[in-house]
Amino acid sequence: MFAWYGSYIILLPAILLSLYASNKVKSTFAKYSKQGNANGYTGREIAEKILALHGMYDVGIEHVKGNLSDHYDPKTKTVRLSDKVYNSASIAAVSVAAHECGHALQHQNEYVPLGIRHAIVPVVNFANQAAMPLIFIGMFFGGGLSEILINIGILFFSGAVIFQLVTLPVEFNASSRALDILEEEQYLDREEMLPAKQVLNAAALTYVAAAAAAVLSLVRLLLITGGRRRD
């Protein structure tokens, strides 16, 4: 049990990074939510312009409740924008809306990492829920069954790690597409591009933190279960 709880120290860097990332994205979004863009475009209007620019007339735009709950739904081909993005003409709102359209562009262009992420979601959801119970049960049993359960649990948990790692290029690429469009089409002025980058970089940091937490959690499980086997 000491090994189980003492090993949480391994997660400390990821925990600190997660706290920093969460604070960074909230403070950056709040700062640039108060700064309007010179063209007066709302998040919804920018989404409409970007989708029309790329001929994606079959992609819908919806208003969704929540704070920073913006996302692109590939099943219904819908860009969903939150309360502080949909009708807001801030630099932050335009940046986030463009990012979600970046995902729609990925979908249209059959961007491979996005396809992989969407394909493994159902499997990862199941595996993520089953991983820890299997490992716990395995650690309290002896013999060959224990080894099998632990190995299956770690394999399942590895799926969640892979998901987080695949998410990184998807999110960075969506932001890159968004920033290129905002600049090339002059939806934002030159001096507004730096704040837009800061908003999207802060958001990307949360995914880096999630990936780091997943990798270190896997390392922790391997150390714990490996130590148990040696005992």
PDB file of C-alpha atoms in Angstrom:
ATOM      1  CA  MET A   1       0.000   0.000   0.000  1.00  0.00           C
ATOM      2  CA  PHE A   2       2.888   2.365   0.736  1.00  0.00           C
ATOM      3  CA  ALA A   3       4.171   1.776  -2.783  1.00  0.00           C
ATOM      4  CA  TRP A   4       0.709   2.571  -4.160  1.00  0.00           C
ATOM      5  CA  TYR A   5       0.315   5.880  -2.326  1.00  0.00           C
ATOM      6  CA  GLY A   6       4.002   6.813  -2.198  1.00  0.00           C
ATOM      7  CA  SER A   7       4.273   6.457  -5.947  1.00  0.00           C
ATOM      8  CA  TYR A   8       1.971   9.459  -6.426  1.00  0.00           C
ATOM      9  CA  ILE A   9       5.145  11.565  -6.271  1.00  0.00           C
ATOM     10  CA  ILE A  10       5.749  10.434  -9.860  1.00  0.00           C
ATOM     11  CA  LEU A  11       2.637  12.361 -10.895  1.00  0.00           C
ATOM     12  CA  LEU A  12       3.720  15.602  -9.219  1.00  0.00           C
ATOM     13  CA  PRO A  13       5.206  17.224 -12.370  1.00  0.00           C
ATOM     14  CA  ALA A  14       2.025  16.469 -14.335  1.00  0.00           C
ATOM     15  CA  ILE A  15      -0.179  17.748 -11.508  1.00  0.00           C
ATOM     16  CA  LEU A  16       1.747  21.008 -11.327  1.00  0.00           C
ATOM     17  CA  LEU A  17       1.667  21.375 -15.110  1.00  0.00           C
ATOM     18  CA  SER A  18      -2.084  20.706 -15.144  1.00  0.00           C
ATOM     19  CA  LEU A  19      -2.707  23.353 -12.506  1.00  0.00           C
ATOM     20  CA  TYR A  20      -0.565  25.852 -14.408  1.00  0.00           C
ATOM     21  CA  ALA A  21      -2.249  25.026 -17.727  1.00  0.00           C
ATOM     22  CA  SER A  22      -5.735  25.340 -16.256  1.00  0.00           C
ATOM     23  CA  ASN A  23      -4.934  28.714 -14.728  1.00  0.00           C
ATOM     24  CA  LYS A  24      -3.190  29.866 -17.910  1.00  0.00           C
ATOM     25  CA  VAL A  25      -6.078  29.059 -20.234  1.00  0.00           C
ATOM     26  CA  LYS A  26      -8.628  30.658 -17.905  1.00  0.00           C
ATOM     27  CA  SER A  27      -6.628  33.845 -17.375  1.00  0.00           C
ATOM     28  CA  THR A  28      -5.652  34.198 -21.053  1.00  0.00           C
ATOM     29  CA  PHE A  29      -9.200  33.612 -22.279  1.00  0.00           C
ATOM     30  CA  ALA A  30     -10.569  36.039 -19.674  1.00  0.00           C
ATOM     31  CA  LYS A  31      -8.035  38.704 -20.681  1.00  0.00           C
ATOM     32  CA  TYR A  32      -8.756  38.579 -24.396  1.00  0.00           C
ATOM     33  CA  SER A  33     -12.482  38.064 -23.915  1.00  0.00           C
ATOM     34  CA  LYS A  34     -12.492  41.718 -22.904  1.00  0.00           C
ATOM     35  CA  GLN A  35     -10.660  42.843 -26.042  1.00  0.00           C
ATOM     36  CA  GLY A  36     -12.808  43.149 -29.153  1.00  0.00           C
ATOM     37  CA  ASN A  37     -11.465  42.506 -32.633  1.00  0.00           C
ATOM     38  CA  ALA A  38     -11.244  45.471 -34.988  1.00  0.00           C
ATOM     39  CA  ASN A  39     -13.567  43.947 -37.593  1.00  0.00           C
ATOM     40  CA  GLY A  40     -16.271  43.268 -35.036  1.00  0.00           C
ATOM     41  CA  TYR A  41     -16.718  39.623 -36.036  1.00  0.00           C
ATOM     42  CA  THR A  42     -18.405  37.323 -33.542  1.00  0.00           C
ATOM     43  CA  GLY A  43     -17.372  33.722 -33.050  1.00  0.00           C
ATOM     44  CA  ARG A  44     -20.399  32.579 -35.026  1.00  0.00           C
ATOM     45  CA  GLU A  45     -19.646  34.954 -37.910  1.00  0.00           C
ATOM     46  CA  ILE A  46     -16.031  33.819 -38.128  1.00  0.00           C
ATOM     47  CA  ALA A  47     -17.151  30.193 -38.169  1.00  0.00           C
ATOM     48  CA  GLU A  48     -19.596  30.967 -40.982  1.00  0.00           C
ATOM     49  CA  LYS A  49     -16.898  32.749 -42.986  1.00  0.00           C
ATOM     50  CA  ILE A  50     -14.312  29.982 -42.573  1.00  0.00           C
ATOM     51  CA  LEU A  51     -16.744  27.200 -43.424  1.00  0.00           C
ATOM     52  CA  ALA A  52     -18.023  29.084 -46.482  1.00  0.00           C
ATOM     53  CA  LEU A  53     -14.457  29.885 -47.563  1.00  0.00           C
ATOM     54  CA  HIS A  54     -13.735  26.163 -47.778  1.00  0.00           C
ATOM     55  CA  GLY A  55     -17.092  25.199 -49.258  1.00  0.00           C
ATOM     56  CA  MET A  56     -18.225  23.337 -46.140  1.00  0.00           C
ATOM     57  CA  TYR A  57     -21.886  24.247 -46.414  1.00  0.00           C
ATOM     58  CA  ASP A  58     -22.891  20.907 -44.908  1.00  0.00           C
ATOM     59  CA  VAL A  59     -21.254  21.773 -41.562  1.00  0.00           C
ATOM     60  CA  GLY A  60     -23.640  23.327 -39.045  1.00  0.00           C
ATOM     61  CA  ILE A  61     -22.968  25.875 -36.300  1.00  0.00           C
ATOM     62  CA  GLU A  62     -24.751  25.602 -32.961  1.00  0.00           C
ATOM     63  CA  HIS A  63     -24.786  27.446 -29.665  1.00  0.00           C
ATOM     64  CA  VAL A  64     -23.944  25.161 -26.739  1.00  0.00           C
ATOM     65  CA  LYS A  65     -24.216  25.885 -23.027  1.00  0.00           C
ATOM     66  CA  GLY A  66     -21.194  25.959 -20.762  1.00  0.00           C
ATOM     67  CA  ASN A  67     -17.849  27.670 -20.325  1.00  0.00           C
ATOM     68  CA  LEU A  68     -15.178  26.741 -22.892  1.00  0.00           C
ATOM     69  CA  SER A  69     -17.339  23.799 -23.978  1.00  0.00           C
ATOM     70  CA  ASP A  70     -16.620  24.526 -27.646  1.00  0.00           C
ATOM     71  CA  HIS A  71     -16.026  21.514 -29.875  1.00  0.00           C
ATOM     72  CA  TYR A  72     -16.503  20.020 -33.321  1.00  0.00           C
ATOM     73  CA  ASP A  73     -18.799  16.994 -33.591  1.00  0.00           C
ATOM     74  CA  PRO A  74     -17.722  14.837 -36.561  1.00  0.00           C
ATOM     75  CA  LYS A  75     -20.779  12.581 -36.297  1.00  0.00           C
ATOM     76  CA  THR A  76     -23.206  15.405 -37.025  1.00  0.00           C
ATOM     77  CA  LYS A  77     -20.637  17.661 -38.742  1.00  0.00           C
ATOM     78  CA  THR A  78     -21.387  20.501 -36.344  1.00  0.00           C
ATOM     79  CA  VAL A  79     -19.239  23.256 -34.860  1.00  0.00           C
ATOM     80  CA  ARG A  80     -20.577  23.975 -31.379  1.00  0.00           C
ATOM     81  CA  LEU A  81     -19.665  27.279 -29.758  1.00  0.00           C
ATOM     82  CA  SER A  82     -20.100  28.155 -26.088  1.00  0.00           C
ATOM     83  CA  ASP A  83     -21.812  31.108 -24.449  1.00  0.00           C
ATOM     84  CA  LYS A  84     -18.675  33.266 -24.390  1.00  0.00           C
ATOM     85  CA  VAL A  85     -17.775  32.511 -28.004  1.00  0.00           C
ATOM     86  CA  TYR A  86     -20.934  32.271 -30.104  1.00  0.00           C
ATOM     87  CA  ASN A  87     -22.121  35.890 -29.911  1.00  0.00           C
ATOM     88  CA  SER A  88     -18.930  37.514 -28.640  1.00  0.00           C
ATOM     89  CA  ALA A  89     -16.795  39.754 -30.867  1.00  0.00           C
ATOM     90  CA  SER A  90     -13.673  39.333 -28.743  1.00  0.00           C
ATOM     91  CA  ILE A  91     -10.286  38.168 -29.986  1.00  0.00           C
ATOM     92  CA  ALA A  92     -10.599  35.135 -27.706  1.00  0.00           C
ATOM     93  CA  ALA A  93     -13.986  34.179 -29.166  1.00  0.00           C
ATOM     94  CA  VAL A  94     -12.792  34.493 -32.764  1.00  0.00           C
ATOM     95  CA  SER A  95      -9.682  32.424 -31.991  1.00  0.00           C
ATOM     96  CA  VAL A  96     -11.626  29.591 -30.386  1.00  0.00           C
ATOM     97  CA  ALA A  97     -14.244  29.548 -33.154  1.00  0.00           C
ATOM     98  CA  ALA A  98     -11.500  29.388 -35.788  1.00  0.00           C
ATOM     99  CA  HIS A  99      -9.853  26.521 -33.912  1.00  0.00           C
ATOM    100  CA  GLU A 100     -13.055  24.466 -33.962  1.00  0.00           C
ATOM    101  CA  CYS A 101     -13.389  25.146 -37.672  1.00  0.00           C
ATOM    102  CA  GLY A 102      -9.829  23.863 -37.933  1.00  0.00           C
ATOM    103  CA  HIS A 103     -11.160  20.500 -36.750  1.00  0.00           C
ATOM    104  CA  ALA A 104     -13.903  20.658 -39.375  1.00  0.00           C
ATOM    105  CA  LEU A 105     -11.199  21.258 -41.998  1.00  0.00           C
ATOM    106  CA  GLN A 106      -9.266  18.270 -40.687  1.00  0.00           C
ATOM    107  CA  HIS A 107     -12.394  16.169 -41.076  1.00  0.00           C
ATOM    108  CA  GLN A 108     -12.955  17.409 -44.614  1.00  0.00           C
ATOM    109  CA  ASN A 109      -9.316  16.746 -45.573  1.00  0.00           C
ATOM    110  CA  GLU A 110      -9.290  13.320 -43.863  1.00  0.00           C
ATOM    111  CA  TYR A 111      -6.467  14.296 -41.527  1.00  0.00           C
ATOM    112  CA  VAL A 112      -5.117  10.947 -40.343  1.00  0.00           C
ATOM    113  CA  PRO A 113      -4.557  11.656 -36.603  1.00  0.00           C
ATOM    114  CA  LEU A 114      -8.125  12.983 -36.328  1.00  0.00           C
ATOM    115  CA  GLY A 115      -9.456   9.823 -37.978  1.00  0.00           C
ATOM    116  CA  ILE A 116      -7.451   7.665 -35.578  1.00  0.00           C
ATOM    117  CA  ARG A 117      -8.701   9.607 -32.566  1.00  0.00           C
ATOM    118  CA  HIS A 118     -12.342   9.321 -33.590  1.00  0.00           C
ATOM    119  CA  ALA A 119     -11.977   5.636 -34.434  1.00  0.00           C
ATOM    120  CA  ILE A 120     -10.548   4.652 -31.046  1.00  0.00           C
ATOM    121  CA  VAL A 121     -12.870   6.741 -28.847  1.00  0.00           C
ATOM    122  CA  PRO A 122     -15.415   3.946 -28.100  1.00  0.00           C
ATOM    123  CA  VAL A 123     -12.670   1.417 -27.365  1.00  0.00           C
ATOM    124  CA  VAL A 124     -10.721   3.874 -25.214  1.00  0.00           C
ATOM    125  CA  ASN A 125     -13.817   4.813 -23.191  1.00  0.00           C
ATOM    126  CA  PHE A 126     -14.463   1.169 -22.321  1.00  0.00           C
ATOM    127  CA  ALA A 127     -10.815   0.386 -21.691  1.00  0.00           C
ATOM    128  CA  ASN A 128     -10.345   3.437 -19.478  1.00  0.00           C
ATOM    129  CA  GLN A 129     -13.253   2.389 -17.249  1.00  0.00           C
ATOM    130  CA  ALA A 130     -12.108  -1.219 -17.016  1.00  0.00           C
ATOM    131  CA  ALA A 131      -8.362  -0.683 -16.567  1.00  0.00           C
ATOM    132  CA  MET A 132      -8.116   0.236 -12.881  1.00  0.00           C
ATOM    133  CA  PRO A 133     -10.681  -2.326 -11.603  1.00  0.00           C
ATOM    134  CA  LEU A 134      -8.772  -5.071 -13.423  1.00  0.00           C
ATOM    135  CA  ILE A 135      -5.440  -3.926 -11.977  1.00  0.00           C
ATOM    136  CA  PHE A 136      -6.891  -3.659  -8.441  1.00  0.00           C
ATOM    137  CA  ILE A 137      -8.445  -7.114  -8.633  1.00  0.00           C
ATOM    138  CA  GLY A 138      -5.266  -8.564 -10.062  1.00  0.00           C
ATOM    139  CA  MET A 139      -3.167  -7.142  -7.238  1.00  0.00           C
ATOM    140  CA  PHE A 140      -5.296  -8.909  -4.620  1.00  0.00           C
ATOM    141  CA  PHE A 141      -5.165 -12.302  -6.302  1.00  0.00           C
ATOM    142  CA  GLY A 142      -2.255 -14.667  -6.624  1.00  0.00           C
ATOM    143  CA  GLY A 143      -1.072 -17.000  -9.303  1.00  0.00           C
ATOM    144  CA  GLY A 144      -1.496 -16.832 -13.050  1.00  0.00           C
ATOM    145  CA  LEU A 145      -4.894 -15.108 -12.897  1.00  0.00           C
ATOM    146  CA  SER A 146      -3.343 -12.138 -11.111  1.00  0.00           C
ATOM    147  CA  GLU A 147      -0.715 -11.731 -13.823  1.00  0.00           C
ATOM    148  CA  ILE A 148      -3.320 -11.930 -16.579  1.00  0.00           C
ATOM    149  CA  LEU A 149      -5.656  -9.361 -15.002  1.00  0.00           C
ATOM    150  CA  ILE A 150      -2.839  -6.903 -14.318  1.00  0.00           C
ATOM    151  CA  ASN A 151      -1.468  -7.220 -17.841  1.00  0.00           C
ATOM    152  CA  ILE A 152      -4.920  -6.689 -19.373  1.00  0.00           C
ATOM    153  CA  GLY A 153      -5.507  -3.680 -17.104  1.00  0.00           C
ATOM    154  CA  ILE A 154      -2.196  -2.094 -18.108  1.00  0.00           C
ATOM    155  CA  LEU A 155      -2.914  -2.810 -21.771  1.00  0.00           C
ATOM    156  CA  PHE A 156      -6.288  -1.087 -21.440  1.00  0.00           C
ATOM    157  CA  PHE A 157      -4.729   1.889 -19.646  1.00  0.00           C
ATOM    158  CA  SER A 158      -2.139   2.148 -22.411  1.00  0.00           C
ATOM    159  CA  GLY A 159      -5.026   2.776 -24.802  1.00  0.00           C
ATOM    160  CA  ALA A 160      -5.936   5.917 -22.867  1.00  0.00           C
ATOM    161  CA  VAL A 161      -2.316   7.065 -23.079  1.00  0.00           C
ATOM    162  CA  ILE A 162      -2.269   6.536 -26.835  1.00  0.00           C
ATOM    163  CA  PHE A 163      -5.470   8.561 -27.125  1.00  0.00           C
ATOM    164  CA  GLN A 164      -3.910  11.493 -25.293  1.00  0.00           C
ATOM    165  CA  LEU A 165      -0.778  11.344 -27.436  1.00  0.00           C
ATOM    166  CA  VAL A 166      -2.786  11.214 -30.673  1.00  0.00           C
ATOM    167  CA  THR A 167      -4.786  14.217 -29.452  1.00  0.00           C
ATOM    168  CA  LEU A 168      -1.684  16.443 -29.402  1.00  0.00           C
ATOM    169  CA  PRO A 169      -1.075  16.687 -33.177  1.00  0.00           C
ATOM    170  CA  VAL A 170      -4.829  17.005 -33.741  1.00  0.00           C
ATOM    171  CA  GLU A 171      -5.100  20.038 -31.473  1.00  0.00           C
ATOM    172  CA  PHE A 172      -1.865  21.712 -32.579  1.00  0.00           C
ATOM    173  CA  ASN A 173      -2.765  21.250 -36.229  1.00  0.00           C
ATOM    174  CA  ALA A 174      -6.260  22.693 -35.719  1.00  0.00           C
ATOM    175  CA  SER A 175      -4.744  25.781 -34.081  1.00  0.00           C
ATOM    176  CA  SER A 176      -2.184  26.149 -36.857  1.00  0.00           C
ATOM    177  CA  ARG A 177      -4.933  26.016 -39.491  1.00  0.00           C
ATOM    178  CA  ALA A 178      -6.989  28.533 -37.529  1.00  0.00           C
ATOM    179  CA  LEU A 179      -4.165  31.049 -37.176  1.00  0.00           C
ATOM    180  CA  ASP A 180      -3.199  30.753 -40.855  1.00  0.00           C
ATOM    181  CA  ILE A 181      -6.765  31.495 -41.940  1.00  0.00           C
ATOM    182  CA  LEU A 182      -7.239  34.384 -39.518  1.00  0.00           C
ATOM    183  CA  GLU A 183      -4.062  36.005 -40.820  1.00  0.00           C
ATOM    184  CA  GLU A 184      -4.355  35.212 -44.537  1.00  0.00           C
ATOM    185  CA  GLU A 185      -7.987  36.305 -44.772  1.00  0.00           C
ATOM    186  CA  GLN A 186      -7.312  39.298 -42.511  1.00  0.00           C
ATOM    187  CA  TYR A 187     -10.153  38.387 -40.196  1.00  0.00           C
ATOM    188  CA  LEU A 188      -7.867  39.719 -37.467  1.00  0.00           C
ATOM    189  CA  ASP A 189      -5.497  42.671 -37.761  1.00  0.00           C
ATOM    190  CA  ARG A 190      -1.762  42.039 -37.564  1.00  0.00           C
ATOM    191  CA  GLU A 191      -1.531  43.284 -33.972  1.00  0.00           C
ATOM    192  CA  GLU A 192      -4.416  41.001 -32.981  1.00  0.00           C
ATOM    193  CA  MET A 193      -2.647  37.850 -34.160  1.00  0.00           C
ATOM    194  CA  LEU A 194      -0.315  37.660 -31.149  1.00  0.00           C
ATOM    195  CA  PRO A 195      -3.216  37.610 -28.654  1.00  0.00           C
ATOM    196  CA  ALA A 196      -4.930  34.975 -30.814  1.00  0.00           C
ATOM    197  CA  LYS A 197      -1.804  32.805 -30.676  1.00  0.00           C
ATOM    198  CA  GLN A 198      -1.612  33.245 -26.919  1.00  0.00           C
ATOM    199  CA  VAL A 199      -5.212  32.083 -26.514  1.00  0.00           C
ATOM    200  CA  LEU A 200      -4.706  28.961 -28.624  1.00  0.00           C
ATOM    201  CA  ASN A 201      -1.288  28.178 -27.135  1.00  0.00           C
ATOM    202  CA  ALA A 202      -2.756  28.342 -23.646  1.00  0.00           C
ATOM    203  CA  ALA A 203      -5.519  25.958 -24.692  1.00  0.00           C
ATOM    204  CA  ALA A 204      -2.976  23.594 -26.262  1.00  0.00           C
ATOM    205  CA  LEU A 205      -1.031  23.479 -23.004  1.00  0.00           C
ATOM    206  CA  THR A 206      -3.976  21.751 -21.315  1.00  0.00           C
ATOM    207  CA  TYR A 207      -3.646  18.880 -23.796  1.00  0.00           C
ATOM    208  CA  VAL A 208       0.092  18.675 -23.172  1.00  0.00           C
ATOM    209  CA  ALA A 209      -0.621  18.454 -19.444  1.00  0.00           C
ATOM    210  CA  ALA A 210      -3.221  15.715 -20.000  1.00  0.00           C
ATOM    211  CA  ALA A 211      -0.769  13.716 -22.106  1.00  0.00           C
ATOM    212  CA  ALA A 212       1.977  14.114 -19.503  1.00  0.00           C
ATOM    213  CA  ALA A 213      -0.401  12.964 -16.755  1.00  0.00           C
ATOM    214  CA  ALA A 214      -1.413   9.909 -18.789  1.00  0.00           C
ATOM    215  CA  VAL A 215       2.195   8.900 -19.546  1.00  0.00           C
ATOM    216  CA  LEU A 216       3.368   9.347 -15.945  1.00  0.00           C
ATOM    217  CA  SER A 217       0.319   7.455 -14.657  1.00  0.00           C
ATOM    218  CA  LEU A 218       1.265   4.544 -16.893  1.00  0.00           C
ATOM    219  CA  VAL A 219       4.875   4.681 -15.658  1.00  0.00           C
ATOM    220  CA  ARG A 220       3.569   4.648 -12.071  1.00  0.00           C
ATOM    221  CA  LEU A 221       1.394   1.599 -12.713  1.00  0.00           C
ATOM    222  CA  LEU A 222       4.269  -0.250 -14.367  1.00  0.00           C
ATOM    223  CA  LEU A 223       6.541   0.461 -11.386  1.00  0.00           C
ATOM    224  CA  ILE A 224       3.921  -0.631  -8.856  1.00  0.00           C
ATOM    225  CA  THR A 225       2.912  -3.817 -10.620  1.00  0.00           C
ATOM    226  CA  GLY A 226       6.498  -4.624 -11.563  1.00  0.00           C
ATOM    227  CA  GLY A 227       7.587  -4.271  -7.943  1.00  0.00           C
ATOM    228  CA  ARG A 228       4.741  -6.511  -6.809  1.00  0.00           C
ATOM    229  CA  ARG A 229       5.786  -9.244  -9.244  1.00  0.00           C
ATOM    230  CA  ARG A 230       9.378  -9.131  -8.002  1.00  0.00           C
ATOM    231  CA  ASP A 231       8.118  -9.512  -4.432  1.00  0.00           C
TER     232      ASP A 231
END
